[in-house]
Short mmCIF file of C-alpha atoms and ligand atoms in Angstrom, two decimals:
data_model
loop_
_atom_site.label_atom_id
_atom_site.label_comp_id
_atom_site.label_asym_id
_atom_site.label_seq_id
_atom_site.Cartn_x
_atom_site.Cartn_y
_atom_site.Cartn_z
CA MET W 1 -0.13 -0.13 -0.10
CA HIS W 2 1.13 3.44 -0.86
CA PRO W 3 2.30 5.25 2.43
CA LYS W 4 -0.23 8.13 1.67
CA ALA W 5 -2.97 5.43 1.90
CA THR W 6 -1.78 3.89 4.93
CA LEU W 7 -1.58 7.23 6.86
CA ASN W 8 -4.67 8.57 5.56
CA GLN W 9 -6.48 5.26 7.24
CA TYR W 10 -5.23 6.81 10.55
CA GLY W 11 -6.05 10.11 9.98
CA LEU W 12 -2.32 11.18 9.81
CA SER W 13 0.10 12.93 7.49
CA PRO W 14 3.94 13.22 7.50
CA LYS W 15 5.98 15.32 10.08
CA LYS W 16 8.47 17.29 8.08
CA ALA W 17 10.12 18.43 11.29
CA LEU W 18 11.01 14.57 11.89
CA GLY W 19 12.08 14.12 8.02
CA GLN W 20 9.28 11.77 7.56
CA ASN W 21 9.97 10.71 3.85
CA PHE W 22 8.70 7.06 3.61
CA LEU W 23 10.45 4.74 0.98
CA TYR W 24 7.99 2.69 -0.88
CA ASP W 25 10.00 1.04 -3.67
CA ASP W 26 9.90 -2.85 -2.63
CA GLN W 27 13.11 -3.65 -4.71
CA ILE W 28 14.87 -0.72 -2.72
CA LEU W 29 13.73 -1.82 0.51
CA ALA W 30 14.93 -5.36 -0.56
CA GLN W 31 18.63 -3.92 -1.65
CA ILE W 32 18.87 -2.04 1.52
CA THR W 33 18.29 -5.35 3.50
CA THR W 34 20.80 -7.49 1.61
CA ALA W 35 23.25 -4.68 1.99
CA ALA W 36 23.53 -5.20 5.65
CA GLU W 37 24.55 -9.11 5.09
CA ILE W 38 21.87 -9.82 7.71
CA ASN W 39 21.92 -13.61 8.77
CA PRO W 40 19.36 -15.50 11.29
CA ASP W 41 21.38 -14.86 14.54
CA ASP W 42 21.80 -10.96 13.95
CA VAL W 43 19.96 -8.49 16.33
CA VAL W 44 19.10 -5.34 14.12
CA LEU W 45 18.67 -2.17 15.67
CA GLU W 46 16.28 -0.05 12.89
CA ILE W 47 16.17 3.60 13.46
CA GLY W 48 13.20 5.43 12.63
CA PRO W 49 10.76 2.58 11.06
CA GLY W 50 8.17 5.12 9.96
CA ILE W 51 5.24 2.91 8.83
CA GLY W 52 7.26 -0.31 8.99
CA ALA W 53 7.77 -0.99 5.28
CA LEU W 54 11.66 -1.91 5.68
CA THR W 55 10.99 -3.50 9.09
CA LYS W 56 9.11 -6.18 7.50
CA HIS W 57 12.06 -7.02 5.13
CA LEU W 58 14.58 -6.87 8.26
CA SER W 59 12.30 -9.28 10.21
CA VAL W 60 12.39 -11.87 7.72
CA VAL W 61 15.99 -12.61 7.77
CA SER W 62 17.25 -11.50 11.09
CA GLY W 63 16.91 -12.81 14.26
CA LYS W 64 15.47 -9.74 15.98
CA VAL W 65 14.72 -6.01 14.84
CA ILE W 66 14.64 -3.64 17.72
CA ALA W 67 12.61 -0.59 15.95
CA VAL W 68 13.21 2.73 17.38
CA GLU W 69 10.78 5.46 16.32
CA ILE W 70 10.29 8.79 18.11
CA ASP W 71 6.75 9.67 16.73
CA GLY W 72 3.81 8.21 19.13
CA ARG W 73 1.67 8.76 16.29
CA LEU W 74 2.93 6.01 13.89
CA MET W 75 2.72 3.58 16.92
CA PRO W 76 -0.67 2.24 16.12
CA ILE W 77 0.41 1.76 12.71
CA LEU W 78 3.67 0.16 13.71
CA GLU W 79 1.73 -2.14 15.88
CA ASP W 80 -0.99 -3.22 13.18
CA GLN W 81 1.61 -3.55 10.11
CA LEU W 82 4.02 -5.42 12.24
CA ASP W 83 1.63 -7.69 13.97
CA SER W 84 2.53 -10.89 12.78
CA TYR W 85 6.23 -10.17 12.57
CA LYS W 86 6.82 -11.82 16.10
CA ASN W 87 10.63 -11.02 16.13
CA VAL W 88 10.10 -7.26 16.12
CA GLU W 89 10.06 -5.27 19.30
CA ILE W 90 8.88 -1.65 18.65
CA VAL W 91 10.26 0.91 21.04
CA GLN W 92 8.87 4.68 21.18
CA ALA W 93 11.89 6.68 21.97
CA ASP W 94 14.37 9.27 20.69
CA ILE W 95 17.54 7.35 19.46
CA LEU W 96 19.58 10.19 20.74
CA LYS W 97 18.31 9.40 24.44
CA LEU W 98 18.48 5.56 24.38
CA PRO W 99 21.49 3.94 26.01
CA LEU W 100 22.40 1.16 23.51
CA ARG W 101 23.14 -1.12 26.21
CA VAL W 102 19.58 -1.64 27.47
CA TYR W 103 18.71 -3.14 24.14
CA VAL W 104 21.64 -4.80 22.22
CA ALA W 105 24.99 -6.38 22.84
CA ASP W 106 28.18 -5.76 20.79
CA GLY W 107 28.16 -6.85 17.17
CA PHE W 108 24.38 -5.61 16.39
CA LYS W 109 23.75 -4.04 13.25
CA VAL W 110 22.16 -0.94 12.34
CA VAL W 111 19.85 -0.07 9.59
CA ALA W 112 18.48 3.23 9.08
CA ASN W 113 16.84 5.86 6.73
CA ILE W 114 17.09 8.42 8.80
CA PRO W 115 16.27 12.70 8.72
CA TYR W 116 19.02 13.88 6.93
CA TYR W 117 19.77 16.89 9.15
CA MET W 118 20.79 14.18 11.99
CA THR W 119 23.44 12.17 10.00
CA GLY W 120 26.39 13.64 12.10
CA ILE W 121 24.96 13.29 15.66
CA LEU W 122 23.38 10.11 15.15
CA LEU W 123 26.48 8.50 13.67
CA ARG W 124 28.53 9.52 16.32
CA HIS W 125 25.79 8.35 18.96
CA ILE W 126 25.90 4.79 17.68
CA LEU W 127 29.63 4.61 16.89
CA SER W 128 30.92 5.86 19.97
CA GLY W 129 28.01 4.61 22.20
CA ASP W 130 28.23 1.94 24.94
CA ARG W 131 27.79 -0.90 22.42
CA ARG W 132 29.81 -1.49 19.42
CA PRO W 133 27.86 -2.47 16.37
CA SER W 134 29.52 -4.72 13.64
CA MET W 135 27.99 -2.81 10.45
CA VAL W 136 25.89 0.34 9.83
CA VAL W 137 23.68 0.57 6.67
CA ILE W 138 22.57 4.19 6.33
CA THR W 139 20.12 6.03 3.83
CA ILE W 140 21.26 9.41 3.63
CA GLN W 141 21.44 12.43 1.51
CA ARG W 142 23.80 11.89 -1.45
CA GLN W 143 25.90 14.76 -0.71
CA VAL W 144 26.44 13.64 2.99
CA ALA W 145 27.30 10.58 1.70
CA ASP W 146 30.01 11.47 -0.46
CA ARG W 147 31.34 13.89 2.24
CA LEU W 148 31.68 10.48 4.49
CA THR W 149 33.78 8.96 2.16
CA ALA W 150 36.06 11.84 1.43
CA LYS W 151 39.76 11.26 1.09
CA PRO W 152 42.72 13.32 2.72
CA GLY W 153 42.33 16.71 1.16
CA GLN W 154 38.63 16.84 1.15
CA MET W 155 38.41 15.31 5.06
CA SER W 156 35.77 16.70 6.99
CA LEU W 157 34.93 16.22 10.93
CA LEU W 158 32.08 13.96 10.14
CA SER W 159 34.52 11.92 7.79
CA THR W 160 37.26 11.82 10.07
CA THR W 161 34.89 10.46 13.17
CA ALA W 162 32.90 8.19 10.63
CA GLN W 163 36.23 6.59 9.12
CA TYR W 164 37.96 6.11 12.18
CA TYR W 165 35.45 3.79 13.22
CA GLY W 166 35.37 1.53 10.03
CA ASP W 167 35.54 1.32 6.27
CA ILE W 168 32.79 3.08 4.49
CA GLU W 169 31.38 2.51 0.93
CA VAL W 170 28.52 4.26 -0.67
CA LEU W 171 26.55 1.49 -2.30
CA PHE W 172 23.73 3.17 -4.55
CA GLY W 173 21.92 6.11 -5.08
CA ILE W 174 18.05 6.22 -4.82
CA LYS W 175 16.07 8.89 -6.45
CA ALA W 176 14.11 11.25 -4.49
CA GLY W 177 10.94 9.83 -6.38
CA SER W 178 11.18 6.38 -4.54
CA PHE W 179 9.85 8.39 -1.54
CA TRP W 180 6.91 9.94 -0.40
CA PRO W 181 6.53 12.99 0.35
CA ARG W 182 9.36 13.52 -2.47
CA PRO W 183 12.60 15.02 -0.43
CA GLU W 184 14.10 17.98 -2.22
CA VAL W 185 17.62 15.99 -2.56
CA ASP W 186 18.49 12.46 -4.05
CA SER W 187 19.72 9.77 -1.23
CA ALA W 188 22.33 7.16 -1.17
CA VAL W 189 22.86 4.13 0.61
CA VAL W 190 26.03 3.77 2.79
CA ARG W 191 27.95 0.98 4.47
CA ILE W 192 29.99 1.18 7.25
CA ARG W 193 32.08 -1.84 8.20
CA ILE W 194 32.94 -1.12 11.87
CA HIS W 195 36.49 -2.25 12.40
CA PRO W 196 36.51 -5.45 14.72
CA GLY W 197 38.15 -3.62 17.89
CA PRO W 198 39.13 -0.22 18.58
CA LEU W 199 42.21 1.10 16.72
CA LEU W 200 43.20 3.10 19.93
CA ASN W 201 43.10 2.46 23.79
CA LYS W 202 40.16 4.30 25.56
CA ASP W 203 42.59 7.15 26.96
CA GLU W 204 44.28 7.66 23.53
CA GLU W 205 40.68 7.39 21.87
CA GLU W 206 39.59 10.36 23.56
CA SER W 207 42.92 12.57 23.09
CA PHE W 208 42.07 11.28 19.02
CA PHE W 209 38.83 13.07 19.35
CA ARG W 210 39.88 16.20 21.23
CA LEU W 211 42.61 16.78 18.66
CA VAL W 212 40.51 16.28 15.79
CA LYS W 213 37.84 18.62 17.18
CA ILE W 214 40.73 21.36 17.63
CA GLY W 215 41.95 20.76 14.60
CA TYR W 216 38.83 21.36 12.75
CA SER W 217 37.76 24.35 15.07
CA GLN W 218 38.74 26.75 12.54
CA LYS W 219 39.20 24.57 9.39
CA ARG W 220 40.87 27.03 7.29
CA LYS W 221 43.42 27.89 9.62
CA GLN W 222 46.71 25.92 9.63
CA LEU W 223 46.98 23.23 12.69
CA GLN W 224 49.60 24.73 14.45
CA LYS W 225 47.41 27.59 14.86
CA ASN W 226 44.28 25.75 16.05
CA PHE W 227 46.49 23.38 18.30
CA ARG W 228 47.52 26.45 20.24
CA ALA W 229 44.22 26.07 22.02
CA LEU W 230 45.70 23.05 23.44
CA GLY W 231 47.66 24.94 25.96
CA TYR W 232 51.04 23.82 25.04
CA PRO W 233 53.86 26.07 24.13
CA SER W 234 55.16 26.58 20.84
CA SER W 235 58.37 24.70 21.29
CA LYS W 236 56.38 21.88 22.34
CA LEU W 237 53.61 21.90 19.87
CA TYR W 238 56.30 21.92 17.23
CA LYS W 239 58.04 18.79 18.75
CA ILE W 240 54.68 16.80 18.81
CA LEU W 241 54.27 17.74 15.39
CA SER W 242 57.29 16.92 14.04
CA GLU W 243 57.64 13.72 15.95
CA ALA W 244 54.34 12.88 14.29
CA ASN W 245 55.84 13.80 10.88
CA ILE W 246 53.11 16.39 10.24
CA ASP W 247 53.94 19.65 8.94
CA GLY W 248 52.38 22.38 11.31
CA ARG W 249 50.85 24.53 8.23
CA ARG W 250 48.88 21.86 6.99
CA ARG W 251 45.20 22.27 7.41
CA ALA W 252 43.16 19.56 9.11
CA GLN W 253 41.00 18.71 5.85
CA SER W 254 44.62 17.05 4.63
CA LEU W 255 44.94 14.69 7.23
CA SER W 256 44.76 10.89 7.17
CA ILE W 257 43.13 8.77 9.89
CA GLU W 258 46.60 7.43 10.35
CA GLU W 259 48.34 10.76 10.65
CA TRP W 260 45.75 11.66 13.50
CA MET W 261 46.64 8.79 15.24
CA GLU W 262 50.25 9.31 14.87
CA LEU W 263 49.54 12.76 16.20
CA THR W 264 47.59 11.36 19.18
CA ARG W 265 50.29 8.86 19.91
CA ALA W 266 53.20 11.45 19.94
CA LEU W 267 51.05 13.80 22.21
CA SER W 268 50.24 11.01 24.71
CA ARG W 269 53.94 10.12 24.46
CA ASP W 270 55.44 13.16 24.89
CA ILE W 271 54.22 15.63 27.18
CA SER W 272 51.65 17.20 29.70
CA PRO W 273 50.51 20.89 29.36
CA THR W 274 52.66 23.17 31.35
N1 LIG O 1 12.24 3.92 7.67
C1 LIG O 1 11.10 4.42 7.13
C2 LIG O 1 10.86 4.54 5.34
O1 LIG O 1 12.09 4.12 5.29
O2 LIG O 1 10.16 4.63 4.84
C3 LIG O 1 10.98 6.00 7.44
C4 LIG O 1 12.03 6.82 7.12
S1 LIG O 1 11.99 8.56 7.64
C5 LIG O 1 13.15 9.03 6.23
C6 LIG O 1 12.68 8.84 9.23
C7 LIG O 1 11.88 8.42 10.46
O3 LIG O 1 12.86 8.26 11.47
C8 LIG O 1 10.63 8.87 10.47
O4 LIG O 1 9.49 7.68 10.71
C9 LIG O 1 10.81 9.76 11.85
O5 LIG O 1 9.72 9.82 12.90
C10 LIG O 1 12.05 8.72 12.58
N2 LIG O 1 12.87 9.73 13.76
C11 LIG O 1 13.21 11.21 13.71
N3 LIG O 1 13.83 11.23 14.44
C12 LIG O 1 14.17 10.46 14.94
C13 LIG O 1 14.63 10.09 16.34
N4 LIG O 1 15.34 11.13 17.11
N5 LIG O 1 14.69 8.87 17.01
C14 LIG O 1 14.04 7.80 16.48
N6 LIG O 1 13.28 7.98 15.13
C15 LIG O 1 13.44 9.26 14.37
#
């Protein structure tokens, strides 16, 4: 059934503020499900199930689906639509306020067609949360997908954060006409294969993200200028940069993940602020 007809039955209309553009092309829903390489033991966290179209596909191939939807108005639809899908647990909550540990163990998969405005904050919530997913398959704005997979020279806070956690691929595009209501932009499906374990220990990881944040605080400025905010005297700063083999005149967008890690290690080896 067309999402418009389903919503009409319940006297509802989509809420723009929640990014409600419903995907109703069954072939694409199947392709998204295939992209997540789900097996019968997998627990899938679906974020923003809407009226449950993707949830049904996920339910058929996985062990369990936890579908977290913020919009209470959609609960009766989800309950009716998913009544016979016994491995689906519907949770009415804001995903950003949900502690993952209550619902999933490490190794879960995330599948989400999320509102475009929350890509960055949602990825941070999931990737740095208290449970580690093994894979994330998200449908996002095409331009954001391209930013996520940027290479050194074009990097951003978003791509550095996401690429630290895993390997990212843009799988395929989705035309705006596959959604109702039709969004103003085209979308793409992105897969992140999360590294099996963290690349840095906990303290180093904190330091990595602090450095990255400071490095990007004024992204057109040279790194050495942004890093002054760390509170180190120039001589120490230059020492750390040179130990990491990084020219302080470079800009954050030119650094690879490996170089940020080198910088983090040089910092933790070397010094404490004076
Ligand atoms: N998955 C459905 C589909 O593919 O047709 C709906 C996708 S729609 C783009 C995004 C969904 O995310 C909406 O149902 C919206 O209500 C929900 N949503 C928005 N913000 C949310 C949040 N913070 N937590 C959970 N769900 C959210």
